[in-house]
Short mmCIF file of N, CA and C in Angstrom, two decimals:
data_model
loop_
_atom_site.label_atom_id
_atom_site.label_comp_id
_atom_site.label_asym_id
_atom_site.label_seq_id
_atom_site.Cartn_x
_atom_site.Cartn_y
_atom_site.Cartn_z
N VAL A 1 -11.46 35.00 10.83
CA VAL A 1 -12.48 34.40 11.67
C VAL A 1 -13.83 34.54 10.97
N GLN A 2 -14.59 33.46 10.94
CA GLN A 2 -15.93 33.48 10.36
C GLN A 2 -16.94 32.94 11.35
N LEU A 3 -18.12 33.52 11.34
CA LEU A 3 -19.24 33.03 12.13
C LEU A 3 -20.31 32.56 11.17
N GLN A 4 -20.72 31.32 11.31
CA GLN A 4 -21.73 30.74 10.42
C GLN A 4 -22.97 30.40 11.23
N ALA A 5 -24.05 31.15 10.95
CA ALA A 5 -25.31 30.95 11.67
C ALA A 5 -26.24 30.05 10.86
N SER A 6 -27.06 29.30 11.57
CA SER A 6 -28.03 28.44 10.92
C SER A 6 -29.19 28.19 11.86
N GLY A 7 -30.27 27.63 11.32
CA GLY A 7 -31.39 27.21 12.16
C GLY A 7 -32.64 28.06 12.06
N GLY A 8 -32.60 29.14 11.31
CA GLY A 8 -33.79 29.95 11.16
C GLY A 8 -34.85 29.26 10.33
N GLY A 9 -36.03 29.88 10.26
CA GLY A 9 -37.10 29.31 9.47
C GLY A 9 -38.43 29.92 9.79
N LEU A 10 -39.47 29.27 9.32
CA LEU A 10 -40.85 29.71 9.53
C LEU A 10 -41.50 28.79 10.55
N VAL A 11 -42.13 29.39 11.55
CA VAL A 11 -42.77 28.61 12.61
C VAL A 11 -44.04 29.33 13.04
N GLN A 12 -45.01 28.56 13.51
CA GLN A 12 -46.23 29.17 14.02
C GLN A 12 -46.02 29.71 15.43
N ALA A 13 -46.82 30.66 15.78
CA ALA A 13 -46.77 31.21 17.14
C ALA A 13 -46.92 30.08 18.15
N GLY A 14 -46.09 30.15 19.20
CA GLY A 14 -46.08 29.10 20.21
C GLY A 14 -45.07 28.01 19.94
N GLY A 15 -44.51 28.01 18.75
CA GLY A 15 -43.55 27.00 18.38
C GLY A 15 -42.14 27.31 18.86
N SER A 16 -41.20 26.47 18.43
CA SER A 16 -39.81 26.58 18.87
C SER A 16 -38.85 26.49 17.68
N LEU A 17 -37.72 27.13 17.85
CA LEU A 17 -36.61 27.01 16.91
C LEU A 17 -35.31 27.04 17.70
N ARG A 18 -34.28 26.44 17.13
CA ARG A 18 -32.96 26.49 17.75
C ARG A 18 -31.96 27.02 16.73
N LEU A 19 -31.34 28.12 17.07
CA LEU A 19 -30.31 28.70 16.21
C LEU A 19 -28.93 28.24 16.68
N SER A 20 -28.04 28.08 15.71
CA SER A 20 -26.65 27.73 16.01
C SER A 20 -25.72 28.71 15.30
N CYS A 21 -24.57 28.92 15.87
CA CYS A 21 -23.58 29.79 15.25
C CYS A 21 -22.20 29.26 15.62
N ALA A 22 -21.46 28.84 14.60
CA ALA A 22 -20.14 28.28 14.81
C ALA A 22 -19.06 29.25 14.35
N ALA A 23 -18.08 29.45 15.20
CA ALA A 23 -16.94 30.30 14.87
C ALA A 23 -15.79 29.44 14.39
N SER A 24 -15.11 29.91 13.34
CA SER A 24 -13.98 29.17 12.81
C SER A 24 -12.89 30.14 12.38
N GLY A 25 -11.67 29.62 12.25
CA GLY A 25 -10.57 30.47 11.82
C GLY A 25 -9.47 30.49 12.86
N ASN A 26 -8.68 31.53 12.79
CA ASN A 26 -7.51 31.66 13.65
C ASN A 26 -7.93 32.21 15.03
N ILE A 27 -8.53 31.34 15.82
CA ILE A 27 -9.10 31.74 17.10
C ILE A 27 -8.19 31.27 18.23
N PHE A 28 -7.80 32.22 19.08
CA PHE A 28 -7.09 31.83 20.30
C PHE A 28 -8.10 31.50 21.40
N SER A 29 -9.02 32.41 21.62
CA SER A 29 -10.11 32.16 22.56
C SER A 29 -11.23 33.14 22.25
N ILE A 30 -12.40 32.86 22.80
CA ILE A 30 -13.58 33.69 22.57
C ILE A 30 -14.08 34.24 23.89
N ASN A 31 -14.32 35.51 23.94
CA ASN A 31 -14.91 36.12 25.13
C ASN A 31 -16.44 35.95 25.05
N ASN A 32 -17.16 37.04 24.94
CA ASN A 32 -18.62 36.96 24.85
C ASN A 32 -19.07 36.43 23.50
N MET A 33 -20.18 35.71 23.52
CA MET A 33 -20.89 35.36 22.30
C MET A 33 -22.33 35.86 22.48
N GLU A 34 -22.89 36.38 21.41
CA GLU A 34 -24.18 37.06 21.53
C GLU A 34 -25.09 36.73 20.35
N TRP A 35 -26.37 36.94 20.59
CA TRP A 35 -27.37 36.93 19.53
C TRP A 35 -28.06 38.29 19.52
N HIS A 36 -28.17 38.85 18.35
CA HIS A 36 -28.89 40.10 18.13
C HIS A 36 -29.97 39.83 17.09
N ARG A 37 -30.92 40.74 17.00
CA ARG A 37 -31.93 40.62 15.95
C ARG A 37 -32.32 41.99 15.43
N GLN A 38 -32.79 41.97 14.20
CA GLN A 38 -33.24 43.21 13.59
C GLN A 38 -34.51 42.95 12.81
N ALA A 39 -35.59 43.55 13.26
CA ALA A 39 -36.87 43.45 12.57
C ALA A 39 -36.97 44.56 11.52
N PRO A 40 -37.80 44.39 10.51
CA PRO A 40 -37.94 45.41 9.47
C PRO A 40 -38.32 46.77 10.07
N GLY A 41 -37.57 47.79 9.71
CA GLY A 41 -37.86 49.13 10.16
C GLY A 41 -37.42 49.44 11.58
N LYS A 42 -36.72 48.49 12.21
CA LYS A 42 -36.29 48.69 13.59
C LYS A 42 -34.78 48.57 13.70
N GLN A 43 -34.26 49.09 14.80
CA GLN A 43 -32.83 48.98 15.04
C GLN A 43 -32.47 47.57 15.51
N ARG A 44 -31.23 47.22 15.26
CA ARG A 44 -30.75 45.93 15.76
C ARG A 44 -30.70 45.98 17.28
N GLU A 45 -31.12 44.90 17.92
CA GLU A 45 -31.14 44.85 19.37
C GLU A 45 -30.47 43.57 19.86
N LEU A 46 -29.88 43.67 21.06
CA LEU A 46 -29.29 42.51 21.70
C LEU A 46 -30.39 41.63 22.27
N VAL A 47 -30.34 40.35 21.95
CA VAL A 47 -31.33 39.40 22.45
C VAL A 47 -30.79 38.65 23.66
N ALA A 48 -29.57 38.13 23.53
CA ALA A 48 -28.98 37.34 24.62
C ALA A 48 -27.48 37.31 24.45
N ALA A 49 -26.80 37.15 25.58
CA ALA A 49 -25.34 37.09 25.57
C ALA A 49 -24.87 36.06 26.58
N ILE A 50 -23.70 35.49 26.31
CA ILE A 50 -23.10 34.53 27.23
C ILE A 50 -21.60 34.79 27.27
N SER A 51 -21.08 34.87 28.48
CA SER A 51 -19.66 35.20 28.65
C SER A 51 -18.81 33.94 28.58
N SER A 52 -17.51 34.15 28.68
CA SER A 52 -16.58 33.02 28.66
C SER A 52 -16.70 32.17 29.91
N SER A 53 -17.31 32.72 30.96
CA SER A 53 -17.52 31.95 32.19
C SER A 53 -18.90 31.33 32.22
N GLY A 54 -19.69 31.57 31.18
CA GLY A 54 -21.03 30.99 31.11
C GLY A 54 -22.13 31.87 31.67
N ARG A 55 -21.78 33.07 32.10
CA ARG A 55 -22.80 33.98 32.60
C ARG A 55 -23.66 34.48 31.45
N THR A 56 -24.98 34.52 31.68
CA THR A 56 -25.91 34.89 30.61
C THR A 56 -26.71 36.13 30.98
N ASN A 57 -27.16 36.83 29.96
CA ASN A 57 -28.15 37.88 30.17
C ASN A 57 -29.04 37.96 28.95
N TYR A 58 -30.25 38.46 29.17
CA TYR A 58 -31.29 38.43 28.15
C TYR A 58 -32.02 39.76 28.08
N ALA A 59 -32.53 40.05 26.90
CA ALA A 59 -33.46 41.16 26.76
C ALA A 59 -34.74 40.81 27.52
N ASP A 60 -35.37 41.81 28.09
CA ASP A 60 -36.59 41.57 28.87
C ASP A 60 -37.66 40.87 28.04
N SER A 61 -37.69 41.17 26.76
CA SER A 61 -38.75 40.64 25.90
C SER A 61 -38.64 39.14 25.65
N VAL A 62 -37.48 38.55 25.95
CA VAL A 62 -37.31 37.12 25.69
C VAL A 62 -37.03 36.31 26.94
N LYS A 63 -36.92 36.96 28.08
CA LYS A 63 -36.64 36.24 29.33
C LYS A 63 -37.72 35.19 29.59
N GLY A 64 -37.26 34.00 29.97
CA GLY A 64 -38.18 32.92 30.25
C GLY A 64 -38.61 32.13 29.02
N ARG A 65 -38.28 32.64 27.83
CA ARG A 65 -38.65 31.94 26.59
C ARG A 65 -37.42 31.49 25.80
N PHE A 66 -36.36 32.28 25.83
CA PHE A 66 -35.15 31.97 25.08
C PHE A 66 -34.04 31.54 26.05
N THR A 67 -33.19 30.64 25.57
CA THR A 67 -32.04 30.20 26.34
C THR A 67 -30.80 30.21 25.45
N ILE A 68 -29.78 30.91 25.91
CA ILE A 68 -28.51 30.93 25.18
C ILE A 68 -27.55 29.96 25.86
N SER A 69 -26.78 29.26 25.06
CA SER A 69 -25.78 28.33 25.60
C SER A 69 -24.62 28.27 24.62
N ARG A 70 -23.52 27.69 25.07
CA ARG A 70 -22.38 27.58 24.17
C ARG A 70 -21.61 26.30 24.43
N ASP A 71 -21.01 25.81 23.37
CA ASP A 71 -20.12 24.66 23.42
C ASP A 71 -18.71 25.20 23.21
N PHE A 72 -17.95 25.25 24.29
CA PHE A 72 -16.62 25.86 24.22
C PHE A 72 -15.69 25.06 23.32
N ALA A 73 -15.81 23.77 23.33
CA ALA A 73 -14.93 22.93 22.51
C ALA A 73 -15.18 23.14 21.02
N LYS A 74 -16.42 23.46 20.67
CA LYS A 74 -16.79 23.63 19.26
C LYS A 74 -16.86 25.09 18.86
N ASN A 75 -16.57 26.01 19.78
CA ASN A 75 -16.69 27.45 19.48
C ASN A 75 -18.06 27.78 18.89
N THR A 76 -19.07 27.22 19.49
CA THR A 76 -20.43 27.37 18.96
C THR A 76 -21.36 27.92 20.03
N VAL A 77 -22.24 28.80 19.61
CA VAL A 77 -23.26 29.35 20.50
C VAL A 77 -24.63 28.97 19.94
N TYR A 78 -25.56 28.72 20.85
CA TYR A 78 -26.90 28.30 20.49
C TYR A 78 -27.92 29.28 21.08
N LEU A 79 -29.06 29.34 20.44
CA LEU A 79 -30.19 30.09 20.99
C LEU A 79 -31.44 29.22 20.84
N GLN A 80 -31.90 28.69 21.96
CA GLN A 80 -33.13 27.92 21.97
C GLN A 80 -34.28 28.89 22.18
N MET A 81 -35.19 28.93 21.24
CA MET A 81 -36.31 29.88 21.29
C MET A 81 -37.61 29.11 21.41
N ASN A 82 -38.28 29.28 22.52
CA ASN A 82 -39.56 28.62 22.78
C ASN A 82 -40.68 29.66 22.88
N SER A 83 -41.90 29.19 22.79
CA SER A 83 -43.07 30.06 22.90
C SER A 83 -42.92 31.28 22.01
N LEU A 84 -42.55 31.05 20.78
CA LEU A 84 -42.30 32.16 19.86
C LEU A 84 -43.56 32.97 19.58
N LYS A 85 -43.34 34.26 19.40
CA LYS A 85 -44.42 35.20 19.13
C LYS A 85 -44.17 35.88 17.78
N PRO A 86 -45.22 36.37 17.14
CA PRO A 86 -45.01 37.08 15.87
C PRO A 86 -44.01 38.23 15.99
N GLU A 87 -43.96 38.87 17.13
CA GLU A 87 -43.02 39.98 17.32
C GLU A 87 -41.57 39.53 17.43
N ASP A 88 -41.33 38.22 17.47
CA ASP A 88 -39.96 37.71 17.43
C ASP A 88 -39.44 37.62 16.00
N THR A 89 -40.29 37.87 15.04
CA THR A 89 -39.89 37.83 13.64
C THR A 89 -38.79 38.86 13.37
N ALA A 90 -37.68 38.39 12.83
CA ALA A 90 -36.53 39.26 12.58
C ALA A 90 -35.42 38.45 11.92
N VAL A 91 -34.40 39.15 11.48
CA VAL A 91 -33.16 38.48 11.10
C VAL A 91 -32.30 38.42 12.36
N TYR A 92 -31.84 37.24 12.68
CA TYR A 92 -31.04 37.02 13.88
C TYR A 92 -29.56 36.91 13.49
N TYR A 93 -28.74 37.66 14.20
CA TYR A 93 -27.31 37.69 13.95
C TYR A 93 -26.54 37.21 15.18
N CYS A 94 -25.54 36.40 14.96
CA CYS A 94 -24.65 36.06 16.07
C CYS A 94 -23.43 36.97 16.00
N ALA A 95 -22.83 37.16 17.15
CA ALA A 95 -21.64 37.99 17.26
C ALA A 95 -20.72 37.38 18.31
N ALA A 96 -19.44 37.63 18.13
CA ALA A 96 -18.47 37.10 19.08
C ALA A 96 -17.31 38.06 19.21
N ASN A 97 -16.82 38.15 20.43
CA ASN A 97 -15.60 38.92 20.70
C ASN A 97 -14.46 37.91 20.83
N VAL A 98 -13.54 37.95 19.88
CA VAL A 98 -12.56 36.88 19.72
C VAL A 98 -11.14 37.41 19.88
N TRP A 99 -10.34 36.68 20.61
CA TRP A 99 -8.91 37.01 20.72
C TRP A 99 -8.21 36.46 19.48
N VAL A 100 -7.63 37.37 18.71
CA VAL A 100 -6.90 37.00 17.50
C VAL A 100 -5.55 37.73 17.54
N ALA A 101 -4.47 36.96 17.52
CA ALA A 101 -3.12 37.55 17.51
C ALA A 101 -2.96 38.57 18.62
N GLY A 102 -3.46 38.23 19.82
CA GLY A 102 -3.27 39.09 20.97
C GLY A 102 -4.19 40.28 21.08
N THR A 103 -5.18 40.37 20.20
CA THR A 103 -6.10 41.51 20.19
C THR A 103 -7.55 41.02 20.16
N PRO A 104 -8.42 41.56 21.04
CA PRO A 104 -9.84 41.18 20.97
C PRO A 104 -10.54 41.93 19.84
N ARG A 105 -11.27 41.19 19.03
CA ARG A 105 -11.96 41.80 17.89
C ARG A 105 -13.38 41.28 17.84
N ASN A 106 -14.28 42.10 17.31
CA ASN A 106 -15.69 41.73 17.19
C ASN A 106 -15.97 41.22 15.78
N TYR A 107 -16.70 40.13 15.72
CA TYR A 107 -17.09 39.54 14.44
C TYR A 107 -18.60 39.28 14.45
N TRP A 108 -19.18 39.33 13.24
CA TRP A 108 -20.61 39.11 13.07
C TRP A 108 -20.85 37.98 12.07
N GLY A 109 -21.90 37.21 12.33
CA GLY A 109 -22.35 36.22 11.37
C GLY A 109 -23.22 36.87 10.31
N GLN A 110 -23.66 36.07 9.35
CA GLN A 110 -24.37 36.60 8.19
C GLN A 110 -25.86 36.80 8.43
N GLY A 111 -26.40 36.32 9.53
CA GLY A 111 -27.83 36.50 9.79
C GLY A 111 -28.66 35.33 9.30
N THR A 112 -29.67 35.00 10.06
CA THR A 112 -30.61 33.96 9.67
C THR A 112 -32.03 34.44 9.98
N GLN A 113 -32.92 34.23 9.02
CA GLN A 113 -34.28 34.77 9.14
C GLN A 113 -35.14 33.86 10.02
N VAL A 114 -35.82 34.49 10.96
CA VAL A 114 -36.83 33.80 11.77
C VAL A 114 -38.16 34.49 11.53
N THR A 115 -39.15 33.72 11.11
CA THR A 115 -40.48 34.25 10.85
C THR A 115 -41.49 33.47 11.67
N VAL A 116 -42.26 34.19 12.47
CA VAL A 116 -43.27 33.57 13.33
C VAL A 116 -44.64 34.03 12.84
N SER A 117 -45.44 33.08 12.42
CA SER A 117 -46.77 33.41 11.90
C SER A 117 -47.80 33.32 13.03
N SER A 118 -48.81 34.15 12.92
CA SER A 118 -49.86 34.17 13.96
C SER A 118 -50.97 33.19 13.66
#
């Protein structure tokens, strides 16, 4: 199973970006899909998550600005980021809990850089 993230880049404060992450491989089904981020010198943190039923949750720091969604047919998760702030600058990682050969396993994407300039 591979997760391929894309959509990062450089944006000015107040701008928007949309991240995508597509899962591929020997997938039976996917449980949660998540976005995490890690800023320089800080621990990786959960930004947003979406369950197999579509239930979402967000870190307090991004509520009202970020929206997570998923396309079940494409095994893809998205993160729409609006009203970006310099403190959103980080490497963003997608993660998924995937049923493979009867066992749920966690997988991570390679990370995509998001830089917000002031």
